């Protein structure tokens, strides 16, 4: 059993036993994971769980040195390990390179590590994993997009391998024929994008679902594409994030 599987299993057991206080939807997500593991060998169940693929993502994340950690490598929290393993570990039996979850929705309270521990490593990992790919990191405001871009550049500059292979430009990072671009809600002419990976940050602050819809349509041409919404909660029920909350 790998290190990350042990962390995830303990986290799941502690939540279900009540040792870790958790909301009803976290508990449901954990129960779904455990029930699906039992169904893996059923012919009618189309998916399997690959801890090997999940470990690669988690190991990559913990090799990064975000600027706010003062030169220290990132150490994932158990709930972050669980989220990453679900997104990367579940695969289609007949197409192992194809991820089960094409869209992930993660809602977490402020100042709990959603940017440093999830958004940044997920975006960078998927950017470097696929050749000739498009990756997009979308924020709700210009200043947040700029802040996130600087954090990405800082991580790249701290890692010799990333620094040698990635080229930060004014509004994007390039690597060979791949491109990781940053912009904010309200950007125009996004209908032609074909992302392999996209992340919508603070989706609760988006005025419309135009960008989300555009990204979802753009991923249809790639079987292994994935999008992740990472957001804090809000009280406004007249925004597209509320619809995604109800769906989740």
PDB file of C-alpha atoms in Angstrom:
ATOM      1  CA  UNK A   1       0.000   0.000   0.000  1.00  0.00           C
ATOM      2  CA  UNK A   2       1.377   3.389  -0.980  1.00  0.00           C
ATOM      3  CA  UNK A   3       1.875   6.326   1.361  1.00  0.00           C
ATOM      4  CA  UNK A   4      -0.981   8.265  -0.207  1.00  0.00           C
ATOM      5  CA  UNK A   5      -3.374   5.334  -0.117  1.00  0.00           C
ATOM      6  CA  UNK A   6      -2.673   4.965   3.605  1.00  0.00           C
ATOM      7  CA  UNK A   7      -3.328   8.700   4.143  1.00  0.00           C
ATOM      8  CA  UNK A   8      -6.556   8.549   2.164  1.00  0.00           C
ATOM      9  CA  UNK A   9      -7.818   5.378   3.829  1.00  0.00           C
ATOM     10  CA  UNK A  10      -7.180   6.800   7.303  1.00  0.00           C
ATOM     11  CA  UNK A  11      -8.914  10.049   6.330  1.00  0.00           C
ATOM     12  CA  UNK A  12     -11.957   8.157   5.034  1.00  0.00           C
ATOM     13  CA  UNK A  13     -12.143   5.985   8.160  1.00  0.00           C
ATOM     14  CA  UNK A  14     -11.758   8.987  10.481  1.00  0.00           C
ATOM     15  CA  UNK A  15     -14.549  10.888   8.702  1.00  0.00           C
ATOM     16  CA  UNK A  16     -16.937   7.927   8.721  1.00  0.00           C
ATOM     17  CA  UNK A  17     -16.209   7.184  12.387  1.00  0.00           C
ATOM     18  CA  UNK A  18     -16.805  10.813  13.373  1.00  0.00           C
ATOM     19  CA  UNK A  19     -13.222  11.401  14.500  1.00  0.00           C
ATOM     20  CA  UNK A  20     -13.001  14.106  11.822  1.00  0.00           C
ATOM     21  CA  UNK A  21     -16.036  16.370  11.653  1.00  0.00           C
ATOM     22  CA  UNK A  22     -17.320  16.599   8.072  1.00  0.00           C
ATOM     23  CA  UNK A  23     -20.335  17.754   6.126  1.00  0.00           C
ATOM     24  CA  UNK A  24     -22.929  15.439   4.646  1.00  0.00           C
ATOM     25  CA  UNK A  25     -21.557  15.720   1.089  1.00  0.00           C
ATOM     26  CA  UNK A  26     -18.007  14.897   2.146  1.00  0.00           C
ATOM     27  CA  UNK A  27     -19.377  11.791   3.839  1.00  0.00           C
ATOM     28  CA  UNK A  28     -21.356  10.901   0.708  1.00  0.00           C
ATOM     29  CA  UNK A  29     -18.246  11.322  -1.479  1.00  0.00           C
ATOM     30  CA  UNK A  30     -16.280   8.969   0.774  1.00  0.00           C
ATOM     31  CA  UNK A  31     -19.090   6.393   0.804  1.00  0.00           C
ATOM     32  CA  UNK A  32     -19.283   6.565  -2.985  1.00  0.00           C
ATOM     33  CA  UNK A  33     -15.532   5.925  -3.230  1.00  0.00           C
ATOM     34  CA  UNK A  34     -15.693   2.919  -0.892  1.00  0.00           C
ATOM     35  CA  UNK A  35     -18.769   1.468  -2.588  1.00  0.00           C
ATOM     36  CA  UNK A  36     -17.215   1.882  -6.027  1.00  0.00           C
ATOM     37  CA  UNK A  37     -14.085   0.034  -4.913  1.00  0.00           C
ATOM     38  CA  UNK A  38     -16.310  -2.944  -4.075  1.00  0.00           C
ATOM     39  CA  UNK A  39     -17.885  -2.760  -7.546  1.00  0.00           C
ATOM     40  CA  UNK A  40     -14.610  -2.728  -9.508  1.00  0.00           C
ATOM     41  CA  UNK A  41     -14.744  -6.421 -10.386  1.00  0.00           C
ATOM     42  CA  UNK A  42     -18.349  -6.279 -11.576  1.00  0.00           C
ATOM     43  CA  UNK A  43     -18.655  -6.567 -15.348  1.00  0.00           C
ATOM     44  CA  UNK A  44     -21.410  -3.948 -15.358  1.00  0.00           C
ATOM     45  CA  UNK A  45     -19.151  -1.380 -13.625  1.00  0.00           C
ATOM     46  CA  UNK A  46     -17.163   0.548 -16.237  1.00  0.00           C
ATOM     47  CA  UNK A  47     -14.439   2.002 -14.019  1.00  0.00           C
ATOM     48  CA  UNK A  48     -11.391   0.987 -12.008  1.00  0.00           C
ATOM     49  CA  UNK A  49      -9.250   2.817  -9.479  1.00  0.00           C
ATOM     50  CA  UNK A  50      -5.521   3.252 -10.205  1.00  0.00           C
ATOM     51  CA  UNK A  51      -3.582   4.212  -7.106  1.00  0.00           C
ATOM     52  CA  UNK A  52      -0.437   4.329  -9.241  1.00  0.00           C
ATOM     53  CA  UNK A  53      -1.816   7.218 -11.307  1.00  0.00           C
ATOM     54  CA  UNK A  54      -3.083   8.966  -8.187  1.00  0.00           C
ATOM     55  CA  UNK A  55       0.336   8.603  -6.516  1.00  0.00           C
ATOM     56  CA  UNK A  56       2.091  10.250  -9.454  1.00  0.00           C
ATOM     57  CA  UNK A  57      -0.071  13.358  -9.061  1.00  0.00           C
ATOM     58  CA  UNK A  58       0.372  13.491  -5.284  1.00  0.00           C
ATOM     59  CA  UNK A  59       4.146  12.998  -5.527  1.00  0.00           C
ATOM     60  CA  UNK A  60       4.365  15.785  -8.081  1.00  0.00           C
ATOM     61  CA  UNK A  61       2.338  18.100  -5.847  1.00  0.00           C
ATOM     62  CA  UNK A  62       4.607  17.457  -2.869  1.00  0.00           C
ATOM     63  CA  UNK A  63       7.707  18.190  -4.949  1.00  0.00           C
ATOM     64  CA  UNK A  64       6.584  21.778  -5.562  1.00  0.00           C
ATOM     65  CA  UNK A  65       7.767  24.768  -3.531  1.00  0.00           C
ATOM     66  CA  UNK A  66       5.049  27.445  -3.451  1.00  0.00           C
ATOM     67  CA  UNK A  67       6.333  30.912  -2.600  1.00  0.00           C
ATOM     68  CA  UNK A  68       4.289  31.217   0.593  1.00  0.00           C
ATOM     69  CA  UNK A  69       6.027  28.157   2.089  1.00  0.00           C
ATOM     70  CA  UNK A  70       9.430  29.897   2.253  1.00  0.00           C
ATOM     71  CA  UNK A  71      11.386  27.305   0.307  1.00  0.00           C
ATOM     72  CA  UNK A  72       9.668  24.271   1.822  1.00  0.00           C
ATOM     73  CA  UNK A  73       7.974  21.624  -0.305  1.00  0.00           C
ATOM     74  CA  UNK A  74       4.212  21.390  -0.243  1.00  0.00           C
ATOM     75  CA  UNK A  75       2.784  18.829   2.176  1.00  0.00           C
ATOM     76  CA  UNK A  76      -0.704  17.742   1.213  1.00  0.00           C
ATOM     77  CA  UNK A  77      -3.428  17.569   3.824  1.00  0.00           C
ATOM     78  CA  UNK A  78      -5.462  14.336   3.969  1.00  0.00           C
ATOM     79  CA  UNK A  79      -8.554  15.924   2.397  1.00  0.00           C
ATOM     80  CA  UNK A  80      -6.403  17.262  -0.453  1.00  0.00           C
ATOM     81  CA  UNK A  81      -4.969  13.775  -1.020  1.00  0.00           C
ATOM     82  CA  UNK A  82      -8.521  12.416  -1.184  1.00  0.00           C
ATOM     83  CA  UNK A  83      -9.585  14.999  -3.777  1.00  0.00           C
ATOM     84  CA  UNK A  84      -6.528  14.442  -5.959  1.00  0.00           C
ATOM     85  CA  UNK A  85      -6.827  10.670  -5.814  1.00  0.00           C
ATOM     86  CA  UNK A  86     -10.474  10.783  -6.895  1.00  0.00           C
ATOM     87  CA  UNK A  87      -9.749  13.103  -9.822  1.00  0.00           C
ATOM     88  CA  UNK A  88      -6.679  11.251 -11.106  1.00  0.00           C
ATOM     89  CA  UNK A  89      -7.150   7.692  -9.903  1.00  0.00           C
ATOM     90  CA  UNK A  90     -10.502   6.681 -11.367  1.00  0.00           C
ATOM     91  CA  UNK A  91     -10.267   5.437 -14.977  1.00  0.00           C
ATOM     92  CA  UNK A  92     -12.326   3.712 -17.656  1.00  0.00           C
ATOM     93  CA  UNK A  93     -11.681  -0.044 -17.857  1.00  0.00           C
ATOM     94  CA  UNK A  94     -11.707  -0.099 -21.650  1.00  0.00           C
ATOM     95  CA  UNK A  95      -9.596   3.088 -21.942  1.00  0.00           C
ATOM     96  CA  UNK A  96      -7.196   3.388 -18.981  1.00  0.00           C
ATOM     97  CA  UNK A  97      -5.879   6.768 -20.155  1.00  0.00           C
ATOM     98  CA  UNK A  98      -9.390   8.198 -19.966  1.00  0.00           C
ATOM     99  CA  UNK A  99     -10.358   9.713 -16.622  1.00  0.00           C
ATOM    100  CA  UNK A 100     -13.713   8.814 -15.129  1.00  0.00           C
ATOM    101  CA  UNK A 101     -14.454  12.314 -13.851  1.00  0.00           C
ATOM    102  CA  UNK A 102     -14.446  14.921 -16.597  1.00  0.00           C
ATOM    103  CA  UNK A 103     -15.587  17.610 -14.169  1.00  0.00           C
ATOM    104  CA  UNK A 104     -14.764  18.026 -10.486  1.00  0.00           C
ATOM    105  CA  UNK A 105     -16.475  20.395  -8.057  1.00  0.00           C
ATOM    106  CA  UNK A 106     -14.625  21.268  -4.841  1.00  0.00           C
ATOM    107  CA  UNK A 107     -16.152  23.748  -2.397  1.00  0.00           C
ATOM    108  CA  UNK A 108     -14.093  24.581   0.668  1.00  0.00           C
ATOM    109  CA  UNK A 109     -13.972  27.371   3.233  1.00  0.00           C
ATOM    110  CA  UNK A 110     -11.514  30.230   2.857  1.00  0.00           C
ATOM    111  CA  UNK A 111      -7.908  29.906   4.022  1.00  0.00           C
ATOM    112  CA  UNK A 112      -7.889  26.111   3.993  1.00  0.00           C
ATOM    113  CA  UNK A 113      -5.350  25.542   1.224  1.00  0.00           C
ATOM    114  CA  UNK A 114      -7.505  25.332  -1.884  1.00  0.00           C
ATOM    115  CA  UNK A 115      -5.137  27.461  -3.995  1.00  0.00           C
ATOM    116  CA  UNK A 116      -1.742  26.292  -2.762  1.00  0.00           C
ATOM    117  CA  UNK A 117      -2.715  22.680  -2.126  1.00  0.00           C
ATOM    118  CA  UNK A 118      -5.084  21.992  -5.022  1.00  0.00           C
ATOM    119  CA  UNK A 119      -5.391  24.635  -7.714  1.00  0.00           C
ATOM    120  CA  UNK A 120      -1.685  25.213  -8.383  1.00  0.00           C
ATOM    121  CA  UNK A 121      -0.467  21.568  -8.416  1.00  0.00           C
ATOM    122  CA  UNK A 122      -3.473  20.325 -10.412  1.00  0.00           C
ATOM    123  CA  UNK A 123      -2.995  22.992 -13.065  1.00  0.00           C
ATOM    124  CA  UNK A 124       0.766  22.531 -13.378  1.00  0.00           C
ATOM    125  CA  UNK A 125       0.569  18.737 -13.383  1.00  0.00           C
ATOM    126  CA  UNK A 126      -1.948  18.568 -16.203  1.00  0.00           C
ATOM    127  CA  UNK A 127      -0.067  21.241 -18.136  1.00  0.00           C
ATOM    128  CA  UNK A 128       3.207  19.296 -18.233  1.00  0.00           C
ATOM    129  CA  UNK A 129       1.621  15.836 -18.515  1.00  0.00           C
ATOM    130  CA  UNK A 130       0.126  16.186 -21.989  1.00  0.00           C
ATOM    131  CA  UNK A 131       2.104  17.192 -25.117  1.00  0.00           C
ATOM    132  CA  UNK A 132       0.732  19.925 -27.370  1.00  0.00           C
ATOM    133  CA  UNK A 133      -2.055  20.711 -24.914  1.00  0.00           C
ATOM    134  CA  UNK A 134      -4.084  23.731 -23.868  1.00  0.00           C
ATOM    135  CA  UNK A 135      -4.569  24.429 -20.170  1.00  0.00           C
ATOM    136  CA  UNK A 136      -6.525  27.325 -18.727  1.00  0.00           C
ATOM    137  CA  UNK A 137      -6.670  28.821 -15.269  1.00  0.00           C
ATOM    138  CA  UNK A 138      -9.579  31.231 -14.935  1.00  0.00           C
ATOM    139  CA  UNK A 139     -10.116  33.604 -12.014  1.00  0.00           C
ATOM    140  CA  UNK A 140     -13.079  35.773 -11.145  1.00  0.00           C
ATOM    141  CA  UNK A 141     -11.116  39.066 -11.331  1.00  0.00           C
ATOM    142  CA  UNK A 142      -8.074  40.485 -13.122  1.00  0.00           C
ATOM    143  CA  UNK A 143      -6.098  40.953  -9.912  1.00  0.00           C
ATOM    144  CA  UNK A 144      -6.710  37.348  -8.835  1.00  0.00           C
ATOM    145  CA  UNK A 145      -5.640  36.078 -12.253  1.00  0.00           C
ATOM    146  CA  UNK A 146      -2.425  38.115 -12.024  1.00  0.00           C
ATOM    147  CA  UNK A 147      -1.762  36.905  -8.458  1.00  0.00           C
ATOM    148  CA  UNK A 148      -2.211  33.261  -9.457  1.00  0.00           C
ATOM    149  CA  UNK A 149       0.039  33.729 -12.472  1.00  0.00           C
ATOM    150  CA  UNK A 150       2.820  35.085 -10.249  1.00  0.00           C
ATOM    151  CA  UNK A 151       2.431  32.103  -7.921  1.00  0.00           C
ATOM    152  CA  UNK A 152       2.751  29.706 -10.859  1.00  0.00           C
ATOM    153  CA  UNK A 153       5.883  31.498 -12.092  1.00  0.00           C
ATOM    154  CA  UNK A 154       7.393  31.419  -8.595  1.00  0.00           C
ATOM    155  CA  UNK A 155       6.896  27.636  -8.399  1.00  0.00           C
ATOM    156  CA  UNK A 156       8.481  27.169 -11.831  1.00  0.00           C
ATOM    157  CA  UNK A 157      11.492  29.275 -10.859  1.00  0.00           C
ATOM    158  CA  UNK A 158      12.015  27.174  -7.708  1.00  0.00           C
ATOM    159  CA  UNK A 159      12.114  23.890  -9.654  1.00  0.00           C
ATOM    160  CA  UNK A 160      15.162  23.377 -11.933  1.00  0.00           C
ATOM    161  CA  UNK A 161      13.375  20.897 -14.215  1.00  0.00           C
ATOM    162  CA  UNK A 162      10.327  23.144 -14.635  1.00  0.00           C
ATOM    163  CA  UNK A 163      12.513  26.209 -15.101  1.00  0.00           C
ATOM    164  CA  UNK A 164      14.520  24.523 -17.870  1.00  0.00           C
ATOM    165  CA  UNK A 165      11.421  23.437 -19.775  1.00  0.00           C
ATOM    166  CA  UNK A 166       8.792  26.127 -19.138  1.00  0.00           C
ATOM    167  CA  UNK A 167       8.824  29.668 -20.489  1.00  0.00           C
ATOM    168  CA  UNK A 168       6.720  32.233 -18.598  1.00  0.00           C
ATOM    169  CA  UNK A 169       5.386  34.992 -20.873  1.00  0.00           C
ATOM    170  CA  UNK A 170       3.224  37.996 -20.043  1.00  0.00           C
ATOM    171  CA  UNK A 171      -0.101  36.143 -19.802  1.00  0.00           C
ATOM    172  CA  UNK A 172       0.841  32.501 -20.313  1.00  0.00           C
ATOM    173  CA  UNK A 173       3.406  29.793 -19.713  1.00  0.00           C
ATOM    174  CA  UNK A 174       4.600  27.747 -22.676  1.00  0.00           C
ATOM    175  CA  UNK A 175       6.398  24.412 -22.917  1.00  0.00           C
ATOM    176  CA  UNK A 176       7.224  22.974 -26.337  1.00  0.00           C
ATOM    177  CA  UNK A 177       3.837  23.138 -28.108  1.00  0.00           C
ATOM    178  CA  UNK A 178       1.770  23.387 -24.928  1.00  0.00           C
ATOM    179  CA  UNK A 179       0.295  26.541 -23.455  1.00  0.00           C
ATOM    180  CA  UNK A 180      -1.032  27.406 -20.005  1.00  0.00           C
ATOM    181  CA  UNK A 181      -3.019  30.645 -20.165  1.00  0.00           C
ATOM    182  CA  UNK A 182      -4.567  32.843 -17.491  1.00  0.00           C
ATOM    183  CA  UNK A 183      -7.531  35.187 -17.701  1.00  0.00           C
ATOM    184  CA  UNK A 184     -10.594  36.261 -15.751  1.00  0.00           C
ATOM    185  CA  UNK A 185     -14.365  35.921 -15.992  1.00  0.00           C
ATOM    186  CA  UNK A 186     -15.688  38.181 -18.737  1.00  0.00           C
ATOM    187  CA  UNK A 187     -13.018  37.274 -21.276  1.00  0.00           C
ATOM    188  CA  UNK A 188     -14.283  37.261 -24.840  1.00  0.00           C
ATOM    189  CA  UNK A 189     -13.791  34.829 -27.725  1.00  0.00           C
ATOM    190  CA  UNK A 190     -13.268  31.683 -25.654  1.00  0.00           C
ATOM    191  CA  UNK A 191     -15.455  29.482 -27.860  1.00  0.00           C
ATOM    192  CA  UNK A 192     -12.489  28.257 -29.924  1.00  0.00           C
ATOM    193  CA  UNK A 193     -10.574  26.905 -26.926  1.00  0.00           C
ATOM    194  CA  UNK A 194      -9.946  23.157 -26.731  1.00  0.00           C
ATOM    195  CA  UNK A 195      -8.571  22.610 -23.241  1.00  0.00           C
ATOM    196  CA  UNK A 196      -7.028  19.396 -22.028  1.00  0.00           C
ATOM    197  CA  UNK A 197      -7.424  20.817 -18.533  1.00  0.00           C
ATOM    198  CA  UNK A 198      -9.073  23.878 -17.050  1.00  0.00           C
ATOM    199  CA  UNK A 199      -9.634  25.183 -13.552  1.00  0.00           C
ATOM    200  CA  UNK A 200     -12.244  27.777 -12.581  1.00  0.00           C
ATOM    201  CA  UNK A 201     -11.191  29.561  -9.395  1.00  0.00           C
ATOM    202  CA  UNK A 202     -13.788  31.136  -7.064  1.00  0.00           C
ATOM    203  CA  UNK A 203     -16.667  30.219  -9.340  1.00  0.00           C
ATOM    204  CA  UNK A 204     -19.159  31.718  -6.865  1.00  0.00           C
ATOM    205  CA  UNK A 205     -18.096  35.177  -8.093  1.00  0.00           C
ATOM    206  CA  UNK A 206     -18.759  34.502 -11.812  1.00  0.00           C
ATOM    207  CA  UNK A 207     -21.645  36.476 -13.286  1.00  0.00           C
ATOM    208  CA  UNK A 208     -22.590  33.904 -15.944  1.00  0.00           C
ATOM    209  CA  UNK A 209     -21.840  30.319 -16.906  1.00  0.00           C
ATOM    210  CA  UNK A 210     -20.463  31.360 -20.317  1.00  0.00           C
ATOM    211  CA  UNK A 211     -16.846  30.424 -19.549  1.00  0.00           C
ATOM    212  CA  UNK A 212     -17.754  27.149 -17.887  1.00  0.00           C
ATOM    213  CA  UNK A 213     -19.980  26.142 -20.781  1.00  0.00           C
ATOM    214  CA  UNK A 214     -17.318  27.140 -23.304  1.00  0.00           C
ATOM    215  CA  UNK A 215     -14.685  25.063 -21.524  1.00  0.00           C
ATOM    216  CA  UNK A 216     -16.977  22.040 -21.258  1.00  0.00           C
ATOM    217  CA  UNK A 217     -17.757  22.130 -24.972  1.00  0.00           C
ATOM    218  CA  UNK A 218     -14.051  22.586 -25.726  1.00  0.00           C
ATOM    219  CA  UNK A 219     -13.092  19.399 -23.909  1.00  0.00           C
ATOM    220  CA  UNK A 220     -15.427  17.196 -25.965  1.00  0.00           C
ATOM    221  CA  UNK A 221     -12.772  16.511 -28.604  1.00  0.00           C
ATOM    222  CA  UNK A 222     -10.382  15.007 -26.009  1.00  0.00           C
ATOM    223  CA  UNK A 223     -11.317  11.849 -24.128  1.00  0.00           C
ATOM    224  CA  UNK A 224      -8.821  12.453 -21.318  1.00  0.00           C
ATOM    225  CA  UNK A 225      -9.732  16.109 -20.744  1.00  0.00           C
ATOM    226  CA  UNK A 226     -10.805  17.323 -17.326  1.00  0.00           C
ATOM    227  CA  UNK A 227     -12.090  20.484 -15.693  1.00  0.00           C
ATOM    228  CA  UNK A 228     -12.147  21.398 -12.010  1.00  0.00           C
ATOM    229  CA  UNK A 229     -14.145  24.057 -10.184  1.00  0.00           C
ATOM    230  CA  UNK A 230     -12.504  25.136  -6.921  1.00  0.00           C
ATOM    231  CA  UNK A 231     -14.484  27.691  -4.975  1.00  0.00           C
ATOM    232  CA  UNK A 232     -15.503  29.021  -1.605  1.00  0.00           C
ATOM    233  CA  UNK A 233     -19.184  29.238  -0.735  1.00  0.00           C
ATOM    234  CA  UNK A 234     -21.530  32.218  -1.068  1.00  0.00           C
ATOM    235  CA  UNK A 235     -25.098  33.215  -0.249  1.00  0.00           C
ATOM    236  CA  UNK A 236     -26.164  34.453  -3.695  1.00  0.00           C
ATOM    237  CA  UNK A 237     -28.507  31.926  -5.321  1.00  0.00           C
ATOM    238  CA  UNK A 238     -28.710  33.898  -8.576  1.00  0.00           C
ATOM    239  CA  UNK A 239     -25.256  32.932  -9.830  1.00  0.00           C
ATOM    240  CA  UNK A 240     -24.244  29.860 -11.888  1.00  0.00           C
ATOM    241  CA  UNK A 241     -22.204  28.439  -9.008  1.00  0.00           C
ATOM    242  CA  UNK A 242     -25.419  27.812  -7.072  1.00  0.00           C
ATOM    243  CA  UNK A 243     -26.670  25.557  -9.869  1.00  0.00           C
ATOM    244  CA  UNK A 244     -23.424  23.568  -9.736  1.00  0.00           C
ATOM    245  CA  UNK A 245     -23.747  23.304  -5.962  1.00  0.00           C
ATOM    246  CA  UNK A 246     -27.236  21.807  -6.316  1.00  0.00           C
ATOM    247  CA  UNK A 247     -26.042  19.440  -9.044  1.00  0.00           C
ATOM    248  CA  UNK A 248     -23.093  18.289  -6.934  1.00  0.00           C
TER     249      UNK A 248
END
